[in-house]
Structure formats: structure tokens, C-alpha cells
Coordinates of C-alpha atoms in Angstrom, one line a residue:
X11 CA 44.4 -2.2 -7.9
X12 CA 44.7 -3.0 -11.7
X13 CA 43.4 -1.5 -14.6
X14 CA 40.6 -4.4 -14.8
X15 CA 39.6 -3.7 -11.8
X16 CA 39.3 0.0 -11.5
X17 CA 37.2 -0.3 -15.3
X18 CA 35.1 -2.9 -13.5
X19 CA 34.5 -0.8 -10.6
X20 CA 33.6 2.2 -12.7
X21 CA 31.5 0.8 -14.3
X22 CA 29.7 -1.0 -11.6
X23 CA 29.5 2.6 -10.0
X24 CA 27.8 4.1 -13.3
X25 CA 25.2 1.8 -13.3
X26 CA 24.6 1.9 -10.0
X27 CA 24.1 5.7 -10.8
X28 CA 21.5 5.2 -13.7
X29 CA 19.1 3.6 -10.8
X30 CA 17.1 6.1 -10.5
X31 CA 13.0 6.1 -9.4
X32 CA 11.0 7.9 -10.2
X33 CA 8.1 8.2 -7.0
X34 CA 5.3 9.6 -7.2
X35 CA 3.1 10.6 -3.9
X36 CA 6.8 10.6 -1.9
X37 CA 5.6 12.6 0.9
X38 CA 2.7 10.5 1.8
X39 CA 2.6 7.8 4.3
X40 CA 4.2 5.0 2.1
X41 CA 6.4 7.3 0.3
X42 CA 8.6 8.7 3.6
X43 CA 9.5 5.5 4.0
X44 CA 10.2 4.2 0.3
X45 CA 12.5 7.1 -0.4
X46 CA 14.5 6.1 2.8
X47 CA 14.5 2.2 1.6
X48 CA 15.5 3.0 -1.9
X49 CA 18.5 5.5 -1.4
X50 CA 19.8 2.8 1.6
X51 CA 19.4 0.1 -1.5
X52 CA 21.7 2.5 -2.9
X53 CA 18.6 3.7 -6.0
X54 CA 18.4 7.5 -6.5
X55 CA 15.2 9.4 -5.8
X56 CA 12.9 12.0 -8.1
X57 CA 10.1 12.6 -6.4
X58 CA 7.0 13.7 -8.4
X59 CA 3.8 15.8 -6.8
X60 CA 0.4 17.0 -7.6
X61 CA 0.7 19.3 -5.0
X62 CA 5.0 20.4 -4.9
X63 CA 6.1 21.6 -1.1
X64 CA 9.8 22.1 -0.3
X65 CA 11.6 19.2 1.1
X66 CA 14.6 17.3 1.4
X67 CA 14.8 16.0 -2.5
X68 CA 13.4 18.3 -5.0
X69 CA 9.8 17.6 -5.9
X70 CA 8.5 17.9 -9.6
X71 CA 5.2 18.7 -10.5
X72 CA 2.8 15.6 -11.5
X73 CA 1.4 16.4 -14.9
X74 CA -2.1 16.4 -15.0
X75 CA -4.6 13.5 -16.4
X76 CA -5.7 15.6 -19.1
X77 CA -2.0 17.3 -20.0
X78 CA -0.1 16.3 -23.0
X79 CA 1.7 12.9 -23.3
X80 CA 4.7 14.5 -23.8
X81 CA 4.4 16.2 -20.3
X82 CA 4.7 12.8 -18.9
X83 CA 7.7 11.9 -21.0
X84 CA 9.6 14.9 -20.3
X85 CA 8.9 14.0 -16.4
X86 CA 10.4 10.6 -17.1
X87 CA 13.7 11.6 -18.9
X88 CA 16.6 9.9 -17.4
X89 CA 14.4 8.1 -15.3
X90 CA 15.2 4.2 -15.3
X91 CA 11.6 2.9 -12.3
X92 CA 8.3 4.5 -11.6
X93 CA 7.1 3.6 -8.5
X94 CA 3.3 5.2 -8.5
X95 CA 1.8 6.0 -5.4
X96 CA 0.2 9.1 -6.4
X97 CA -3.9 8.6 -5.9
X98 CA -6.8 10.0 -3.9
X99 CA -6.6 7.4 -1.1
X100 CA -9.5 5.6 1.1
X101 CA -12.9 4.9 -0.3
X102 CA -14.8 8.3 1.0
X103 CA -18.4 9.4 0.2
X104 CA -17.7 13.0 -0.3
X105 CA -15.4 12.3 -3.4
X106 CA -17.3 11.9 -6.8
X107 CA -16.6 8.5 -9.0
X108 CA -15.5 11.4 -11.9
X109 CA -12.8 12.8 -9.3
X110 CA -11.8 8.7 -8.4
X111 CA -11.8 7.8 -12.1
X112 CA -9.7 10.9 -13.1
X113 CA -6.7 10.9 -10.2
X114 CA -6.6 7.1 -9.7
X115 CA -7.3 5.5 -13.3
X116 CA -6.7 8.2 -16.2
X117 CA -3.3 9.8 -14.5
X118 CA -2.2 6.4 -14.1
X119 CA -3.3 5.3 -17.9
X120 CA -1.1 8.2 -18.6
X121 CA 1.9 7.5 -16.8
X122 CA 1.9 4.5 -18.0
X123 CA 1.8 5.2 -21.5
X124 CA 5.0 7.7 -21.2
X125 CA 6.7 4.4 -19.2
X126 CA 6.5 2.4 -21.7
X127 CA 8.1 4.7 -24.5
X128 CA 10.9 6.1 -21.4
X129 CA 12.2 3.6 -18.9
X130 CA 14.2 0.9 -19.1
X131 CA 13.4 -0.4 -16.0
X132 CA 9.6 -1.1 -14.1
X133 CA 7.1 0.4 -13.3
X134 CA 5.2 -0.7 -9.9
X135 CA 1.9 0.6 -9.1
X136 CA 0.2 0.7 -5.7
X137 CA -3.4 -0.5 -6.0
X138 CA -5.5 -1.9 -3.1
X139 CA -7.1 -5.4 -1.9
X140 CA -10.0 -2.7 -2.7
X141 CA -9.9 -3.2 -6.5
X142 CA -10.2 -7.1 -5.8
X143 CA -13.5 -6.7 -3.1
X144 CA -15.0 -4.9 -0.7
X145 CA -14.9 -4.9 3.0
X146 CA -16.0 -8.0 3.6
X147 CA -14.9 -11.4 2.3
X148 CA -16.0 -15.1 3.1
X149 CA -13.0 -17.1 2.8
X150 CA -9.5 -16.3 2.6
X151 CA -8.8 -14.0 -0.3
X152 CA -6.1 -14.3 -3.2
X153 CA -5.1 -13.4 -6.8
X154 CA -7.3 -15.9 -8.3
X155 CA -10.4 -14.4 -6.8
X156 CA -12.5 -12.6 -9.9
X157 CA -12.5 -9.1 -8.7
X158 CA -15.2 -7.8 -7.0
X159 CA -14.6 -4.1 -6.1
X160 CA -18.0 -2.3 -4.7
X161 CA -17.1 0.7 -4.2
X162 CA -15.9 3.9 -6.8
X163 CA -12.6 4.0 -5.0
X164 CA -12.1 -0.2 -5.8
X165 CA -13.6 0.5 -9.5
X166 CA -11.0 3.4 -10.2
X167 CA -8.2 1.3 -8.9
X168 CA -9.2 -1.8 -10.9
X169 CA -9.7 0.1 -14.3
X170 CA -6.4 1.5 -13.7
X171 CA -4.8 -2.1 -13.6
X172 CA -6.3 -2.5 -16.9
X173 CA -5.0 0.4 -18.6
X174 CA -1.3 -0.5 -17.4
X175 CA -1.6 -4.0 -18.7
X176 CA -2.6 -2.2 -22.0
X177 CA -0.3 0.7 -22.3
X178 CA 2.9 -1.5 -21.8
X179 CA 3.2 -4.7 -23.7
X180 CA 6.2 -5.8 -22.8
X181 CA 5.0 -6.2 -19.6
X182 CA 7.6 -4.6 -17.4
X183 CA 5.4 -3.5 -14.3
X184 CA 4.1 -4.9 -11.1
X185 CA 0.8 -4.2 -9.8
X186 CA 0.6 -4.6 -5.6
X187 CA -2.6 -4.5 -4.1
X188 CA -1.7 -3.8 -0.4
X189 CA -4.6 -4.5 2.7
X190 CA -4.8 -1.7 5.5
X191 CA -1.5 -0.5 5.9
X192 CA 0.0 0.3 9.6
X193 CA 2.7 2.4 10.8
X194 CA 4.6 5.7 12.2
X195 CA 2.1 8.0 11.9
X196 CA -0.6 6.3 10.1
X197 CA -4.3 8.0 9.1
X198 CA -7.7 7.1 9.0
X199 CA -9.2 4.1 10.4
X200 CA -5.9 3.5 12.3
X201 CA -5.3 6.6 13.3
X202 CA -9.0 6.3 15.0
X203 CA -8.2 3.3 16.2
X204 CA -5.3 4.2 17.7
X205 CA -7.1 7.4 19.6
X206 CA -9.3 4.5 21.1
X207 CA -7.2 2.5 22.4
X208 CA -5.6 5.5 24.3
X209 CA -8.5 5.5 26.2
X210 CA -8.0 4.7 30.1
X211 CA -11.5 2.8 30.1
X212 CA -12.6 -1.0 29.7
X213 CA -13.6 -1.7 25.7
X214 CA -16.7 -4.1 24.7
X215 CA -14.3 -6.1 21.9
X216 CA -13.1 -9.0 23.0
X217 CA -15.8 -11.5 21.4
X218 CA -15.8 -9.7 18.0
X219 CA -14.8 -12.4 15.6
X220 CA -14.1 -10.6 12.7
X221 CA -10.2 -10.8 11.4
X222 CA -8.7 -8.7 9.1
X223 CA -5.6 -8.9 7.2
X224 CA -3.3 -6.0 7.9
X225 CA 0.0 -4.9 6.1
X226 CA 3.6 -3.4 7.6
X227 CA 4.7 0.0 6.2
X228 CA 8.0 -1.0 6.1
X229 CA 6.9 -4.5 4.3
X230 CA 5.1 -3.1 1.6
X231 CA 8.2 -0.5 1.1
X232 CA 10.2 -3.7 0.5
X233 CA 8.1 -5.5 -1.8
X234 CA 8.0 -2.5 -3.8
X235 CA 11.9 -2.3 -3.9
X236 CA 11.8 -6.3 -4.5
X237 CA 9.1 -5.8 -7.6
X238 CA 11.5 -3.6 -9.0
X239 CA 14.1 -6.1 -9.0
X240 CA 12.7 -9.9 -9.2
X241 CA 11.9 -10.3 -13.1
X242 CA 9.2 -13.2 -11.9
X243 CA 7.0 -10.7 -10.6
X244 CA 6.9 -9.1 -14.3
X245 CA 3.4 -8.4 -15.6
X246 CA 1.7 -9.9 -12.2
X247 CA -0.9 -8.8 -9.6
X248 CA -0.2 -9.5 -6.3
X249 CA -1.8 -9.2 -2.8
X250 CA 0.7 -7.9 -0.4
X251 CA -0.3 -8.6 3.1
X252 CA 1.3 -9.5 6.8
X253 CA 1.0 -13.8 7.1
X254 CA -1.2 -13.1 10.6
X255 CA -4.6 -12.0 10.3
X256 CA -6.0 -10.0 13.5
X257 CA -9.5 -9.2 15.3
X258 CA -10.2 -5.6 16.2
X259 CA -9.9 -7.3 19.9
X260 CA -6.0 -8.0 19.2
X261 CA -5.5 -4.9 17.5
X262 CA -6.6 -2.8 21.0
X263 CA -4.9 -5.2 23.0
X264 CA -1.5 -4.8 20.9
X265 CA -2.0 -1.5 21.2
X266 CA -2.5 -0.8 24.5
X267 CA 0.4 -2.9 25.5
X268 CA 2.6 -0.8 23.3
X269 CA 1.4 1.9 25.3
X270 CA 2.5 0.2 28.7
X271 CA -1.0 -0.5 29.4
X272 CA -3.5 -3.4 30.0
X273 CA -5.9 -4.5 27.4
X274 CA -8.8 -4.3 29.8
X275 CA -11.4 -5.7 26.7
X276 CA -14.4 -7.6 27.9
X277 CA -17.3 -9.4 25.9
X278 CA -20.8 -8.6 25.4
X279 CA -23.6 -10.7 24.2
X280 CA -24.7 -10.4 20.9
X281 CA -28.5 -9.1 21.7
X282 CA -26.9 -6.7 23.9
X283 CA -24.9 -5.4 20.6
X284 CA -27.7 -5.6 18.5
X285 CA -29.5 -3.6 20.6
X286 CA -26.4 -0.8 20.6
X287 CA -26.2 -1.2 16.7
X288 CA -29.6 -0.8 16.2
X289 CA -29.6 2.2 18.5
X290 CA -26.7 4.1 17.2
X291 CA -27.9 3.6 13.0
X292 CA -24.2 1.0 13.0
X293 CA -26.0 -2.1 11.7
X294 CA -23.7 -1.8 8.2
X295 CA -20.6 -1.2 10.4
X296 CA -21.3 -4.1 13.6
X297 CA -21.8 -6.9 10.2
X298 CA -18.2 -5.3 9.1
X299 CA -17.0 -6.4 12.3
X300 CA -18.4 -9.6 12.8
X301 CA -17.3 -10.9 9.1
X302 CA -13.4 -11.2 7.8
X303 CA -11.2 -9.8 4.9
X304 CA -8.1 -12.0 5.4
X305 CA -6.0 -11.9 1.9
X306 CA -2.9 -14.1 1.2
X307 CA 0.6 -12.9 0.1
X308 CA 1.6 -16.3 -1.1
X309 CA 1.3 -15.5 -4.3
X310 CA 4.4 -12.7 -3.8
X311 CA 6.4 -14.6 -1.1
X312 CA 7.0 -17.5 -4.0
X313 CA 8.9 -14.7 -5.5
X314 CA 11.6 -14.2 -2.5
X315 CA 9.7 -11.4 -0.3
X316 CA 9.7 -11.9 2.9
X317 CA 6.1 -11.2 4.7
X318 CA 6.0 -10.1 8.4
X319 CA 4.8 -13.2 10.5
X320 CA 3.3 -11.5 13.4
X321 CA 2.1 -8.7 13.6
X322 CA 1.1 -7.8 17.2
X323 CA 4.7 -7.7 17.7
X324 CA 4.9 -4.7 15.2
X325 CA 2.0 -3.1 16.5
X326 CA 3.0 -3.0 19.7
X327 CA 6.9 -1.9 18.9
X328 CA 5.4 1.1 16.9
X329 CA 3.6 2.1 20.5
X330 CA 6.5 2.1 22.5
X331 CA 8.3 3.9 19.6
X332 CA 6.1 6.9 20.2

């Protein structure tokens, strides 16, 4: 090997080393995964916490909303990508719009003012399809929409898009607004949904016509890592979504196949679930599941990301997996 060579090598391997992200909410259910995308992509990890717990990678401590810039810029030194995941997550009625605006929009405004002094590099923020509208949409959703959120949790995540676009001007973020993301180990709605279908008993879904768009961990992991590298998606918005929308009906059956089982879903006519909503106070949620939210990634897969096509196929290979 010649002199060239090693020199080129070297430095090929020093810059390789100066990739390093900076991730914020790492242990959470996206971040597990990121961490494990990045360092295969050959990036290294700092992981940043509100709340620090030993782990594999040291974790930092997440300044504060309300601390000093220069807390932020200290936690950025060296640091070349911010990948922000950090938030209070789900829209939830116990948690005030204060406690929404001051974890999801003002710690954001803040990191992103220390970014744009420290890095080099980008910054990509995880909002949600929330910050763009509710939980219902007529039509099929995209960037172009006006934003509608309608909830605190959608208004925090919206005002914090604002405050990125402001803070750095030489527009050198991403901002992904990911649907209902699935999993290993997901929570919430899933999580319900997945105790459901573990049910051994026959389910009334099958003629509920409502789709929604869904979203593979994994995919949304390598968006992120794409963001961070594709200059066309500087200073953009984008929906990040699976190409397949899904009824709740598909989503059991997937499921339950996973699981080595039979769908065993059977319809109902609509009186007879009128009556059951009316009787059980679910009037809001029955009109949730009779209307769509189907989003489009088309937007970010003219930038070279690749979308999952089908996602029963995923849904199912994540049961068997367990």
C-alpha cells in the first residue's frame, strides 16, 4: 500500500470518526433501534436523557427548557447530528398544554438554537402527522395540507417546527412527521391492540371501513439516518408513513396470523353498533373508526427513501418474532 493511499485511508477513517449523533430520547421505542442503525452505518452515538439510567452507551443529562443556552452548547461539543426524539409522547388528557408546550416546543426551541451555533452537520426532529391534523382526515393527507392540529399534544409539536425553522437559518434540519409507529415492543394503542388480538374469541371488525396509515420502526429509523445524509431533504417537512394503508380489521387479522392463529372477524350491522356505541358512552371513538387518516410519504420517497409496501407482511413477521 503507498503512501497516497494510507493518507487517503486515514483520512477517510477520521472523518468517519467525526460522525457523531447526538440522540436524544435513545432509550425509547424509536431510539433502541436508531442507535443500532446508526453505529451499523458506521455514525457514533451520544445519547442524551431527561431522565439518565445506566446502559450500554453513556447517557448525558438533557438540559432543561428553562437552563442556560450555554448548557445546551456544552451538551453539543464535538457533536457533528442531533437527532431529537426527546418529547412527552401520545396526545393524553391528564397532561396540561403548559407541560406539552414546555417538553415538546420550548426544549426543542432550545436545542435548536445551541445546533445552529455547534454542529456542522443536521439536525432531524421527530414531530407527528399530529401537528398536521387530528385523528381523522377526509382524503389522503400530505405536506401541502394547512395544518390542522386539534389537540395540545399536535399544537406543541407544530409550534416547535416553527421555532427550528427560526433558530437555524441556514436551514440544515429535517422535520419528519411520522403516523402510528409499529414494532418490537411497541406501547399504547398498539400495545392494546395487540392484547386484543390475543384473544381466543371471534371479533365484531370486519366491516369497519376506516383505514389508517401506519409506519415501520425500522423505516422511520432509516429515514432519519437518510435525512441526515440526503442534502434535498434540507429545511423540509415530510410525512413519513408505510405506502399501504390498513383497517383495524387487517390489523387483527395480521396479527393473529402472526400468532399462528385465525382471524376469526365477523361483521355487524351498523344499528347493531350504534346501539353498542351508544350504550358504552364510544360515540367519539366508533366515528374514529369508521372515518380514515391515510398520509402519503411521497413527498420523502422523491428523496431516495425507500417506504415499506406492505405492511401486513411486517405485522405479522413481528408476531412470529415474539
Amino acid at each position: 500500500m503507498n503512501k497516497q493511499v494510507v493518507q487517503n485511508f486515514g483520512h477517510e477513517t477520521s472523518l468517519l470518526r467525526r460522525k457523531n449523533v447526538l440522540v436524544t430520547g435513545a432509550s425509547g421505542f424509536i431510539g433502541s433501534e436508531l442507535i443500532r442503525q446508526l453505529e451499523t452505518s458506521g455514525y457514533r452515538v451520544t445519547q442524551a436523557s431527561r431522565n439518565t439510567r445506566p446502559g450500554r452507551l453513556p447517557v448525558l443529562q438533557l438540559p432543561s427548557f428553562d437552563d442556560p443556552l450555554t448548557a445546551f452548547e456544552d451538551l453539543l461539543e464535538d457533536v457533528d447530528h442531533v437527532v431529537h426524539l426527546a418529547a412527552i409522547h401520545h396526545a393524553s388528557a391528564s397532561v396540561s398544554a403548559e407541560e406539552y408546550h414546555a417538553a415538546n416546543c420550548m426544549l426543542t426551541a432550545r436545542l435548536a438554537q445551541a445546533a445552529d451555533k455547534m454542529i456542522s452537520g443536521k439536525l432531524v426532529f421527530t414531530s407527528s402527522i399530529r401537528a398536521q391534523c387530528g385523528g381523522v382526515f377526509d382524503g389522503v393527507i400530505c405536506e401541502n395540507d394547512p395544518p390542522h392540529p386539534t389537540d395540545d399534544y399536535g399544537r406543541a409539536k407544530l409550534a416547535a417546527e416553527a421555532e427550528i425553522a427560526a433558530a437555524m437559518p441556514r436551514r440544515n434540519y429535517t422535520i419528519l412527521r411520522p403516523v402510528l409507529v409499529y414494532g418490537p415492543a411497541a406501547t399504547g394503542n398498539l400495545a392494546k391492540l395487540a392484547r386484543l388480538a390475543a384473544l381466543p374469541v371471534p371479533l365484531p371488525l370486519k366491516s369497519l371501513p376506516g383505514r389508517r396509515s401506519l409506519l415501520d420502526r425500522a423505516a422511520l429509523c432509516a429515514a432519519i439516518i437518510h435525512c441526515l445524509q440526503e442534502p434535498k431533504t434540507d429545511g423540509e417537512v415530510f410525512i413519513v408513513a408505510d405506502q399501504r394503508s390498513l383497517t383495524l380489521g387487517e390489523m387483527i387479522s395480521a396479527m393473529r396470523r402472526g400468532m399462528g392463529h385465525r382471524p376469526m372477524l365477523f361483521s355487524l350491522p351498523d344499528h347493531v353498533l350504534d346501539l353498542v356505541a351508544q350504550i358504552t358512552a364510544q360515540n367519539d371513538r366508533k366515528q374514529r373508526l369508521y372515518r380514515d387518516l391515510v398520509a402519503s410519504s411521497s413527498k420523502l420517497q422523491s428523496t431516495g427513501w425507500v417506504a415499506v409496501e406492505d405492511p401486513i407482511r411486517q405485522i405479522e413477521s413481528l408476531q412470529r418474532g415474539k
